[in-house]
C-alpha cells in the first residue's frame, strides 16, 4: 500500500508539470494583460512595470523562471494586480476559509446522507422513504445558487438567526449556511445512492447466506451489508470531495467568505497571471491528493481492489 | 418421528394487492439421515420450498399456511430468536453459486468463525480451530492459510467446498442444498456431489437436494419428490421413480434425458413450458402439455394416490388403479 502511494505520488509530478505549462500558455493566449486598462499607460512607465515583473522577457524564459522559483523556493510569485501581496499570501488567507466550510460541508453530506439512505432502504416505500425521495428531488430543483439566497431570506432576513455573509474568523454561525448550501444537493445524491446500493446488497446471495447461518440481524447489517453498500458512495464522493474542499466560486462570492473562489474570479478579471496559475496548481494537487485518498479508502474496504494494488 | 415434516405448506407472492400461489399445499417428510431429492423444471417451486422451510422467504413472497415441523416443533410458529438458533445450527443451507454466496469483503475465516460464535460460546481461537478441522474434512489443502483468504482468491470448486464445510460447522441434522453444483465445471461437479454424499453419510445428516439433474438424484438420494407448478406430483423411492415413473410428467423428464435417445436423433422433449404463476390452467396444471389429458384433467385437480411403488397425482394413473381393483374384485 505504501509502495502504491509512493508510485502514485511520483507519477503525478510530470502531470502537474504539463498542467503548469498548458495553463501558462493558455493564459497568455487570452487578449489583454494585467496592466492593460481603458487609459493606456505611457510607454516608458509600461516598459518599467513590465520589466519589474519580468514580463519583458521571452515567454519561455518567463516560464522557466516561474518553474525555478516554485521548485527551489516554493515561491509562486507576486500578484500582478494586488501590490504588496504574493500568491502564497493570497492562498494562505483564502484557502483555510474554503477548506473549513468545505470540510464541514463534506461532514454534513456524509453524516446525514448515509443514515438517510439507510433508513429509506430499510423502510422501503414508507413515509420516510418518500420524504427522502422528495428531498432528493427538491435539492435537484434548488441548486446552491437558488438555495443560498433562499436560506439568507429565511434565516437572516426573516428569522435573524444567522449572519448573511462574512467569515469572522470561521465562527460557527458564519460556517453553517455556506456549508449547508454547498452540500445539500450532494447530500440528496448520497442518500439516493446509499438507498439503492443498500437495497441491492440486501437482495444479494451473500446476505441470504448470512441469514441462513442464523446471524443476528444487527450483525448482518453492520458486518455484511455496510461495507459493500458504501463502495458506490465512495466512488461518487471522489470528485465531490475535491469540489467541496476547493470550495465553490458561487458560495465564496455570495456569502463574501473571503475564500479562494473569490480570488480566482478576481484574478481572472484582472489577468492576474500568477494568481490564476497558483490556484490552478493548488486545485490540481488537491485533486490528486483527494483522489488518492478515495482510492486508498476503496482499497481498505474492498479486498479485490487491495490485491489489485500490489 | 421424522426429522422434518412439511404439512400443507402454501407460499404466495403478492404483487400490488394481487397474490399468486407459488407453492400449493405441499407435504413431505425427511427422516433422520435420509437423503431426499427434489426435481422439476425451473419455476416448479423447488427453491421456494427450501427457503420456506428455513422461513427465509423475502418479500414479496410469504407463507400463507401449513406447517414445517422440525423434530416435532413448528418452525413457522417459533420466535425469531428460536428460528435463528435453528438456522445454520440444526438446519444448514448450501446455495447455488459459490461465486456470490460468500461475502466478498470478509475472509473465509471471519465468515466461518462468526457462524460458530453465533451459536456456541467459543473463543475466537477455538472457533478458528474448529473451522480448520472442517476445512480439512472437505479436503481443502493448507486450511490454515485459506482462513485468511478472501473468496475472490479461491477457485469455484474450492469455494463450494468451503460453503459445504461452513454448512457442516455446527453438525446440523439437515442440510438443504439448492443446486449445489450447477454453477461449477462438469469435472468439479462430480467431486462436489461425492463430497456432499460422503459428508452426509458419515455424519448421519439428512439432505434435501434441490436439483434438475436426474443423474445426480439417482446417485445421491434415497427418495425423490417431483415438483411441477408448485405441487408435488410424484414422490417415492428414487429407484422406483427413475426406473418406473408413473406420472406422465416424470416419464417425460426421464425420456428427455440424452441417454434415452440414440446419438444423432432428436431429444424427446416435453412440448410447451411450465405455466406462469398468474396464468395457472384449471384442473391438473400439467394437462396442456400432457399426452394423456382428457376432460377430467382439464377441470379437476387429481388427488394423490399410491400406485406401484410411488405416490402420484394423476387421473390416468387413478383410472389404471381402479381398473386393477375392479379386476381384482371380479
XYZ file of C-alpha atoms in Angstrom, chain A residues 10-293:
284
model
C 5.893 10.117 -8.330
C 3.579 9.694 -11.305
C 1.725 12.888 -10.531
C 4.748 15.186 -10.793
C 5.023 15.139 -14.604
C 1.249 15.554 -14.779
C 1.402 18.729 -12.741
C 4.317 19.992 -14.791
C 2.328 19.526 -18.010
C -0.605 21.274 -16.405
C 1.513 24.281 -15.453
C 2.890 24.598 -18.975
C -0.536 24.329 -20.605
C -2.122 26.820 -18.185
C 0.768 29.197 -18.647
C 0.389 29.381 -22.411
C -3.429 29.329 -22.375
C -3.472 32.405 -20.136
C -1.143 34.269 -22.422
C -3.319 33.415 -25.417
C -6.179 35.424 -23.921
C -6.086 39.045 -25.087
C -5.092 41.776 -22.655
C -2.754 41.585 -19.695
C -2.552 42.608 -16.075
C -1.569 46.169 -16.913
C -3.840 46.957 -19.832
C -6.592 49.372 -18.906
C -9.003 51.817 -20.569
C -6.435 54.556 -20.321
C -3.142 53.164 -21.593
C -0.030 53.819 -19.517
C 2.687 55.931 -21.098
C 5.073 53.573 -22.949
C 8.006 54.402 -20.671
C 6.109 53.538 -17.495
C 4.641 50.451 -19.121
C 8.144 49.270 -20.003
C 9.239 49.835 -16.412
C 6.323 47.895 -14.973
C 6.804 45.030 -17.403
C 10.454 44.884 -16.522
C 9.718 44.875 -12.813
C 7.516 41.780 -13.183
C 9.757 40.123 -15.733
C 7.087 40.330 -18.413
C 9.514 41.827 -20.924
C 11.393 38.546 -21.136
C 10.569 35.970 -23.854
C 7.751 33.591 -22.789
C 9.962 30.533 -22.359
C 12.305 32.440 -20.074
C 9.318 33.577 -18.002
C 8.070 30.007 -17.753
C 11.482 28.766 -16.776
C 11.921 31.404 -14.074
C 8.457 30.628 -12.755
C 9.160 26.900 -12.506
C 12.548 27.524 -10.960
C 11.021 29.671 -8.219
C 8.385 27.056 -7.445
C 10.739 24.114 -7.254
C 13.568 25.799 -5.387
C 11.885 28.432 -3.217
C 8.235 27.257 -3.176
C 7.503 30.796 -4.359
C 4.551 31.240 -6.701
C 5.457 34.810 -7.498
C 3.959 38.197 -6.725
C 0.402 39.095 -7.568
C 0.273 41.354 -10.628
C -2.941 43.032 -9.610
C -2.627 43.418 -5.868
C 0.509 45.335 -4.979
C 2.488 44.053 -1.988
C 0.795 40.641 -1.948
C 2.144 37.484 -3.439
C 0.344 34.319 -4.429
C 1.461 32.475 -1.309
C -0.211 35.187 0.828
C -3.442 35.004 -1.136
C -3.657 31.230 -0.818
C -2.699 31.352 2.870
C -5.509 33.827 3.506
C -8.258 32.273 1.368
C -7.633 28.554 1.425
C -8.211 27.926 5.173
C -11.628 29.549 4.793
C -12.614 27.367 1.863
C -11.148 24.303 3.489
C -13.131 24.924 6.679
C -16.573 25.213 5.178
C -15.734 22.589 2.539
C -14.777 20.148 5.269
C -17.942 20.799 7.284
C -19.963 20.535 4.145
C -18.493 17.076 3.456
C -19.197 16.059 7.048
C -22.770 17.326 6.697
C -23.230 15.340 3.470
C -21.865 12.041 4.798
C -23.177 12.144 8.351
C -26.718 12.913 7.213
C -26.754 11.391 3.737
C -25.712 7.841 4.575
C -28.139 7.325 7.502
C -30.953 8.905 5.464
C -30.302 6.452 2.657
C -30.116 3.524 5.070
C -33.424 4.450 6.694
C -35.094 4.899 3.328
C -33.851 1.481 2.197
C -34.875 -0.331 5.373
C -38.300 1.294 5.356
C -38.738 0.941 1.627
C -41.919 2.616 0.346
C -42.705 4.008 3.784
C -43.266 7.600 4.850
C -39.542 8.190 5.433
C -38.648 6.712 2.080
C -40.993 9.190 0.390
C -39.637 12.058 2.493
C -36.140 11.141 1.311
C -37.180 10.893 -2.339
C -38.996 14.203 -2.062
C -35.934 15.790 -0.532
C -33.737 14.423 -3.326
C -35.998 15.955 -5.960
C -36.219 19.212 -4.005
C -32.468 19.572 -3.877
C -32.166 18.918 -7.604
C -34.531 21.761 -8.484
C -32.870 24.043 -5.915
C -29.173 24.083 -6.818
C -26.899 26.038 -4.471
C -27.289 29.337 -6.324
C -31.040 29.179 -5.696
C -30.819 27.650 -2.266
C -28.284 30.143 -0.880
C -30.452 33.256 -1.461
C -33.495 31.397 -0.121
C -31.563 30.474 3.019
C -30.431 34.043 3.508
C -34.033 35.216 3.071
C -35.240 32.755 5.687
C -32.526 32.567 8.284
C -31.071 36.043 8.058
C -33.772 38.400 6.904
C -36.899 36.711 8.285
C -35.699 34.881 11.385
C -32.492 36.776 12.099
C -30.787 33.606 13.274
C -27.653 33.508 11.167
C -25.434 36.150 9.608
C -25.993 36.554 5.874
C -22.326 36.613 4.966
C -18.785 37.303 6.071
C -16.463 34.960 7.841
C -15.411 36.399 11.203
C -12.530 34.009 11.699
C -14.661 30.966 10.978
C -17.086 31.289 13.886
C -19.709 28.538 13.521
C -22.620 30.854 12.721
C -20.724 32.008 9.671
C -19.880 28.484 8.527
C -23.356 26.929 8.703
C -25.008 28.450 5.667
C -22.078 28.150 3.239
C -21.592 24.520 4.272
C -25.280 23.619 4.000
C -25.853 25.495 0.759
C -22.809 23.847 -0.799
C -23.663 20.354 0.403
C -27.410 19.955 0.055
C -27.584 18.656 -3.492
C -24.733 16.212 -2.804
C -26.441 15.146 0.381
C -29.520 14.161 -1.577
C -27.432 12.235 -4.084
C -25.517 10.430 -1.363
C -28.785 9.434 0.308
C -30.177 8.216 -3.005
C -27.055 6.210 -3.857
C -26.881 4.720 -0.355
C -30.520 3.697 -0.593
C -30.250 1.891 -3.903
C -26.888 0.371 -3.034
C -28.155 -1.000 0.270
C -31.278 -2.392 -1.381
C -29.114 -4.179 -3.906
C -26.775 -5.532 -1.238
C -29.668 -6.730 0.927
C -31.038 -8.695 -2.005
C -27.686 -10.306 -2.731
C -26.978 -14.012 -2.207
C -24.326 -13.438 0.454
C -26.811 -11.652 2.692
C -29.138 -14.624 2.195
C -26.247 -16.861 3.258
C -25.682 -14.729 6.347
C -29.363 -15.089 7.260
C -29.257 -18.839 6.658
C -26.303 -19.046 9.042
C -28.535 -17.730 11.809
C -26.661 -14.486 12.410
C -28.469 -11.727 14.319
C -29.933 -9.047 12.070
C -27.647 -6.365 13.511
C -24.524 -8.365 12.663
C -25.852 -8.890 9.152
C -26.355 -5.173 8.672
C -23.117 -3.927 10.173
C -20.686 -6.683 9.243
C -22.093 -7.963 5.999
C -24.082 -5.182 4.395
C -22.464 -1.890 5.358
C -19.070 -2.114 3.642
C -20.296 -3.252 0.222
C -23.045 -0.628 0.437
C -20.516 2.163 0.880
C -18.453 1.321 -2.222
C -20.630 3.220 -4.734
C -20.934 6.103 -2.273
C -17.163 6.387 -2.138
C -16.908 6.346 -5.929
C -19.442 9.131 -6.102
C -17.770 11.191 -3.393
C -14.349 11.111 -5.043
C -14.837 14.120 -7.349
C -17.312 15.735 -4.970
C -14.740 15.923 -2.179
C -12.410 17.880 -4.433
C -15.156 20.215 -5.443
C -16.204 20.791 -1.852
C -12.796 21.350 -0.358
C -11.686 23.645 -3.118
C -14.937 25.418 -2.490
C -17.466 26.850 -4.797
C -16.861 30.124 -6.528
C -20.517 30.903 -6.105
C -20.556 30.279 -2.355
C -17.456 32.405 -1.840
C -18.908 35.283 -3.805
C -22.427 35.092 -2.428
C -21.517 34.779 1.247
C -18.404 37.018 0.950
C -16.430 34.427 2.865
C -13.092 35.584 1.527
C -12.310 32.073 0.266
C -10.103 31.336 -2.710
C -13.078 31.073 -5.083
C -13.393 34.844 -4.826
C -9.677 35.272 -5.519
C -9.968 33.066 -8.587
C -12.718 35.236 -10.062
C -10.875 38.475 -9.300
C -7.677 37.103 -10.782
C -9.431 36.045 -13.971
C -10.913 39.529 -14.414
C -7.623 41.334 -13.848
C -5.474 38.847 -15.796
C -3.508 38.261 -12.609
C -1.408 35.559 -14.249
C 0.490 34.361 -11.235
C -2.610 34.054 -9.034
C -4.560 32.113 -11.673
C -1.642 29.778 -12.195
C -1.037 29.342 -8.467
C -4.657 28.465 -7.796
C -4.774 26.074 -10.745
C -1.780 24.259 -9.287
C -3.416 24.173 -5.858
C -6.585 22.680 -7.354
C -4.689 20.027 -9.255
C -2.590 18.996 -6.263
C -5.742 18.766 -4.139
C -7.487 16.741 -6.813
C -4.588 14.334 -6.823
C -4.398 14.037 -3.029
C -8.129 13.511 -2.586
C -8.374 11.040 -5.438
C -5.562 9.066 -3.911
C -7.291 9.183 -0.525
